[in-house]
Coordinates of C-alpha atoms and ligand atoms in Angstrom, one line a residue:
X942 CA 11.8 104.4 -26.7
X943 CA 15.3 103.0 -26.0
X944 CA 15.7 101.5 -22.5
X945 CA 17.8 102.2 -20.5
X946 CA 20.1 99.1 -19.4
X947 CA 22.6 98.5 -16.9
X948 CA 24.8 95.4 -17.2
X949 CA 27.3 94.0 -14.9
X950 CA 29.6 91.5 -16.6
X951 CA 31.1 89.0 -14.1
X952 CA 33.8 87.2 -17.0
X953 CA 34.8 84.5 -14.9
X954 CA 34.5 85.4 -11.5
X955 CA 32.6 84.5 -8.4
X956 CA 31.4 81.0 -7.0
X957 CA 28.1 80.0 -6.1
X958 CA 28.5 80.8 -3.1
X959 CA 30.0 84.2 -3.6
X960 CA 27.5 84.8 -6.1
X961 CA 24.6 84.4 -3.5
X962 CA 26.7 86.8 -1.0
X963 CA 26.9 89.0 -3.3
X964 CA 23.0 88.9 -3.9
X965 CA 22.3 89.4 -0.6
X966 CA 24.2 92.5 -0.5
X967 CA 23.4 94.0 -3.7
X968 CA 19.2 93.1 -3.9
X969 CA 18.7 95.3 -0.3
X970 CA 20.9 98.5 -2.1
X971 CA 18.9 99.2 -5.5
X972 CA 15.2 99.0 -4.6
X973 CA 14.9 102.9 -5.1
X974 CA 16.9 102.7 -8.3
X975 CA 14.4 104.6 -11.1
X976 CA 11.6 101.2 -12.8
X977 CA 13.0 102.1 -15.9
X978 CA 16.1 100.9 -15.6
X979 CA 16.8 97.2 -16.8
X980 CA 19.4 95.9 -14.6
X981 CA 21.7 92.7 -16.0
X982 CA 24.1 90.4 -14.4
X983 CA 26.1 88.6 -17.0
X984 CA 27.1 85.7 -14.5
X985 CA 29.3 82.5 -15.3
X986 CA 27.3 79.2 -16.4
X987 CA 27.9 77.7 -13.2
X988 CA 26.1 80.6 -11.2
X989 CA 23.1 80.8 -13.5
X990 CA 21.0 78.1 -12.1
X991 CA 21.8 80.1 -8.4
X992 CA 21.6 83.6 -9.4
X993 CA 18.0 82.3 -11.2
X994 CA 16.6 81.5 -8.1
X995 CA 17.9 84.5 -5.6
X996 CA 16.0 86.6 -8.8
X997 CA 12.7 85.2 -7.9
X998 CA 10.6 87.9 -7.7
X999 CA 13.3 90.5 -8.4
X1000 CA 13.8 93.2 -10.6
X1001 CA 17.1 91.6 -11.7
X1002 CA 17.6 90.2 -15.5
X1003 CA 19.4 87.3 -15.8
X1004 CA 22.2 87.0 -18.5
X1005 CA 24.9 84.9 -19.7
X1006 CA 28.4 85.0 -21.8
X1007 CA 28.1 83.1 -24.6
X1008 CA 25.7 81.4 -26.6
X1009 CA 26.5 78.4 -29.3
X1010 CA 24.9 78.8 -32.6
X1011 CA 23.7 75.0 -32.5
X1012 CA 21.0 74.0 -30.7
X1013 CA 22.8 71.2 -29.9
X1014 CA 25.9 68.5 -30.7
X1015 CA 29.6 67.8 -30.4
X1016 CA 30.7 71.0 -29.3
X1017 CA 33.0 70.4 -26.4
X1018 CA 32.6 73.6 -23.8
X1019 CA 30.0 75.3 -25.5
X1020 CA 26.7 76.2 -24.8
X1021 CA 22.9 76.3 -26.2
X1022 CA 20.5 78.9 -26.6
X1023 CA 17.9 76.5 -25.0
X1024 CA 20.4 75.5 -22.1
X1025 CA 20.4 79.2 -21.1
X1026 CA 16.7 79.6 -21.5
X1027 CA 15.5 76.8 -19.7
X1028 CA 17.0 78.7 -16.4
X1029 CA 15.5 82.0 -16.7
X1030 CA 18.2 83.8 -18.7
X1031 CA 17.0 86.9 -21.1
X1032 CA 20.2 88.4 -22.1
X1033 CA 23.8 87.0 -23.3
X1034 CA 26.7 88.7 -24.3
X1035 CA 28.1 88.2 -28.1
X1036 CA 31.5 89.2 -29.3
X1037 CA 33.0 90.2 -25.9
X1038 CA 36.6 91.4 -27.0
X1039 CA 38.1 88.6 -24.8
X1040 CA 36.2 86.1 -26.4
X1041 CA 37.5 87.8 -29.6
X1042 CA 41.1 88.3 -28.9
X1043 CA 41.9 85.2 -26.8
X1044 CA 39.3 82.2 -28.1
X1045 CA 39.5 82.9 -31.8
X1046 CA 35.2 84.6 -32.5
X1047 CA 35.2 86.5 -35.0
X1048 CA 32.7 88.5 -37.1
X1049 CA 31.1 85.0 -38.4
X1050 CA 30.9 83.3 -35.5
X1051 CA 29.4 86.1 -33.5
X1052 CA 27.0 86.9 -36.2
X1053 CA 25.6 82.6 -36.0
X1054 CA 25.6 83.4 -32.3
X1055 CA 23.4 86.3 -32.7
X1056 CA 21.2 85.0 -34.4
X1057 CA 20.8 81.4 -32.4
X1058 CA 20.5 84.0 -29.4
X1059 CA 17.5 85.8 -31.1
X1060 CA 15.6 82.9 -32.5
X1061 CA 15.4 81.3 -29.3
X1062 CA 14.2 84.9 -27.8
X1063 CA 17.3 85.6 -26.2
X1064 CA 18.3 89.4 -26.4
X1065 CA 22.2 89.4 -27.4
X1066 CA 24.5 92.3 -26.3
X1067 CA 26.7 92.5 -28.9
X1068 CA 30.3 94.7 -28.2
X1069 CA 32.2 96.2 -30.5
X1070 CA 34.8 98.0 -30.1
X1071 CA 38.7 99.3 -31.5
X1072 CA 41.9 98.4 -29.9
X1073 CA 44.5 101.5 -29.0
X1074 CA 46.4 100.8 -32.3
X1075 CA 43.3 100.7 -34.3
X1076 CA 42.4 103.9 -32.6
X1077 CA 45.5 105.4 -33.0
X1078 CA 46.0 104.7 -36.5
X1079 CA 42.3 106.8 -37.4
X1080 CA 40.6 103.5 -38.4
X1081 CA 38.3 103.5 -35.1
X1082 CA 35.2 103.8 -36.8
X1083 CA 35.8 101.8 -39.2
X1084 CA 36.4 98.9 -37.4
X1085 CA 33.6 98.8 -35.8
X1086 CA 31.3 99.4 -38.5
X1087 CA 33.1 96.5 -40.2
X1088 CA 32.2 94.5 -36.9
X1089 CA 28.8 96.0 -37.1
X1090 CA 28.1 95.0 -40.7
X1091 CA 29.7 91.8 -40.3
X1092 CA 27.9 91.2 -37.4
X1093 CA 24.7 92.2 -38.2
X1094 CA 23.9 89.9 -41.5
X1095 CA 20.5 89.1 -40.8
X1096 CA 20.1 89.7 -37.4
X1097 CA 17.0 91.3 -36.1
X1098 CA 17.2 94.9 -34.5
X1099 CA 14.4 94.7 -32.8
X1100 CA 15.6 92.6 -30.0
X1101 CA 19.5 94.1 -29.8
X1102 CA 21.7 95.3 -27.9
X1103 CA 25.1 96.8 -29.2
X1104 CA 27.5 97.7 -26.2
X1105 CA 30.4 99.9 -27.3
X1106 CA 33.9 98.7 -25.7
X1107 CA 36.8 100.6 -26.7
X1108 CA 39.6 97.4 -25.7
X1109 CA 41.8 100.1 -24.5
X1110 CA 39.1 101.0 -21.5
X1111 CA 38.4 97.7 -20.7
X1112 CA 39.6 96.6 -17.2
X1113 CA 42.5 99.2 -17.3
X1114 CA 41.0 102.3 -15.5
X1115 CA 41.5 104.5 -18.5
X1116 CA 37.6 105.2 -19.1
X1117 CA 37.0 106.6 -23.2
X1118 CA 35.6 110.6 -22.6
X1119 CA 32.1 110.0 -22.2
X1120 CA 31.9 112.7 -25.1
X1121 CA 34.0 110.7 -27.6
X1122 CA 32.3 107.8 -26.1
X1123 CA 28.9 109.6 -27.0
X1124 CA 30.6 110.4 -30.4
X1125 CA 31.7 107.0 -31.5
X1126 CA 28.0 105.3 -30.1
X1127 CA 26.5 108.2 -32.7
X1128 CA 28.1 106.7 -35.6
X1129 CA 26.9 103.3 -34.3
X1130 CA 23.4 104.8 -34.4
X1131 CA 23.4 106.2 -37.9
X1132 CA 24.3 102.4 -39.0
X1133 CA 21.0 101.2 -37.5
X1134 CA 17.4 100.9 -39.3
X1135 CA 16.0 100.5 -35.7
X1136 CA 16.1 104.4 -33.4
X1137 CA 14.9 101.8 -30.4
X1138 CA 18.2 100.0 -30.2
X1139 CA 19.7 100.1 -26.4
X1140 CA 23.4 100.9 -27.1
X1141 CA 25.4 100.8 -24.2
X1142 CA 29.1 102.0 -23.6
X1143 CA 31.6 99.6 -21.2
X1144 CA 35.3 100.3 -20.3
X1145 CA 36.2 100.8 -16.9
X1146 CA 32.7 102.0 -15.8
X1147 CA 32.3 103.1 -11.6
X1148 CA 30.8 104.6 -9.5
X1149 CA 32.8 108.1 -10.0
X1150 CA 31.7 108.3 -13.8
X1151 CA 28.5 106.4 -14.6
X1152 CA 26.2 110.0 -14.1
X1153 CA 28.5 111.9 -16.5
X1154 CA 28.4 108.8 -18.9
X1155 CA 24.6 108.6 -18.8
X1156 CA 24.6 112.1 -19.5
X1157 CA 25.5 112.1 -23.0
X1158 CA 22.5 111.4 -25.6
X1159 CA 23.1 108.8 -27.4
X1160 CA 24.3 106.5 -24.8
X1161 CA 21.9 104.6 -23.1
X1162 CA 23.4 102.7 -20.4
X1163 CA 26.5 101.0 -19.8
X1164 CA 28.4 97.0 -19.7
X1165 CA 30.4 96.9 -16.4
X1166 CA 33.2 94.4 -15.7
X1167 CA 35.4 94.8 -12.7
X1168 CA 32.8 97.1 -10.7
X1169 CA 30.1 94.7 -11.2
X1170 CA 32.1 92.1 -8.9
X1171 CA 31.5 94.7 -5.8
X1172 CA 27.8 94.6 -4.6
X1173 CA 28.6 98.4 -3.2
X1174 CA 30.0 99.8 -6.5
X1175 CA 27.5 98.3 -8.9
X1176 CA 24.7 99.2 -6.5
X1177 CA 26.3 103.0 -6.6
X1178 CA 26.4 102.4 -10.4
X1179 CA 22.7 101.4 -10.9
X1180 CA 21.7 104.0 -8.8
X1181 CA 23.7 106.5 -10.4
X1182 CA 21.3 110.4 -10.3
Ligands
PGA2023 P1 35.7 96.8 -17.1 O1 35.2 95.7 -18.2 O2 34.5 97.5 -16.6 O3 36.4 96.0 -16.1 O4 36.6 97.7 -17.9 C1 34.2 96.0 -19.1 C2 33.8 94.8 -20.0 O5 34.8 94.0 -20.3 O6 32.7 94.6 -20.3

């Protein structure tokens, strides 16, 4: 059975204290929101110890940015998969395209960090994804089954996430058509030995589109940037019918 997952990814946004504000808002607005549904906030380090504690009790998954692939040494500004555990976190995001495009990861580093994120029972979300010229030129798909097969040297599937995050949709408004979205997250599929893995699609994400998004088959919840930030339009996200 794949699990449904909602995801907020905060990049690096909020304070403590906003973060606890925005707890308070957001915890009171999804207690109908369907069992089923794994909900995720991807918060900065700072906020984890915070965020940890307003969870108590919660239905509310902790989750980080980035993971280091040592446990531990001179790695100025990085961070341990133990570090994250030790305050409650289950999920961290691998491979973001920022972290790709403006911080040098690339398909070897994010597959170390997958697996250091696995062996310490961490569940990575790991985005792949095209840019517009990629997409434009037809190579699309094969990028990202390039960063999938890259990415995926012995890793696990059975504790994975793969979020699909066309660059060109990210933070820009222009949202992928869920059905090409639901295409490209197909092809993803068929490169996996596990049918269970969550795959999620991200790129401008509200409020407005989540229920035609979650419509499509093969995609199975969704990694939200700029409308996680707003308790309101994440709640409306997480709640989507
Ligand atoms: P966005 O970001 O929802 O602001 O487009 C998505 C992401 O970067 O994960």
């Amino acid at each position: 059975m794949r699990k449904v997952i909602i995801a907020g990814n905060w990049k690096m946004y909020k304070t403590q204290g906003e973060a606890t504000e925005f707890l308070m808002e957001f915890s009171s607005q999804i207690d109908d929101a369907p069992e089923d549904r794994e909900v995720v906030l991807c918060v900065p380090f700072t906020d984890l110890t915070t965020v940890s504690k307003s969870l108590h009790g919660n239905r509310i998954r902790l989750g980080a940015q980035n993971v280091h692939w040592e446990e531990c040494g001179a790695y100025t500004g990085e961070i341990s998969a133990s570090m994250l555990t030790e305050v409650g976190v289950r999920y961290v995001i691998v491979g973001h395209s920022e972290r790709r495009q403006y911080f040098g990861e690339t398909d070897e580093t994010v597959n170390m960090r997958l697996k250091a994120a696995q062996a310490s029972g961490l569940i990575p979300i790991l985005c792949v994804g095209e840019t517009k010229q990629q997409r434009d030129a037809g190579i699309a798909e094969k990028v990202i089954i390039n960063q999938l097969n890259n990415g995926l040297i012995g890793v696990s599937q059975a504790k994975l996430v793969i979020a699909y995050e066309p660059i060109w949709a990210i933070g820009t408004g222009e949202t992928c058509e869920s059905a090409e979205a639901n295409r490209v997250i197909g092809v993803i599929r068929a490169q996996l030995t596990n049918p269970d893995v969550t795959i999620q699609y991200g790129g401008s994400v509200k409020p407005s589109n989540i229920a035609e998004i979650m419509a499509q088959p093969h995609i199975d919840g969704v990694l939200v940037g700029g409308a996680s930030l707003a308790a309101t339009d994440f709640a409306g996200i997480v709640n989507y019918k």
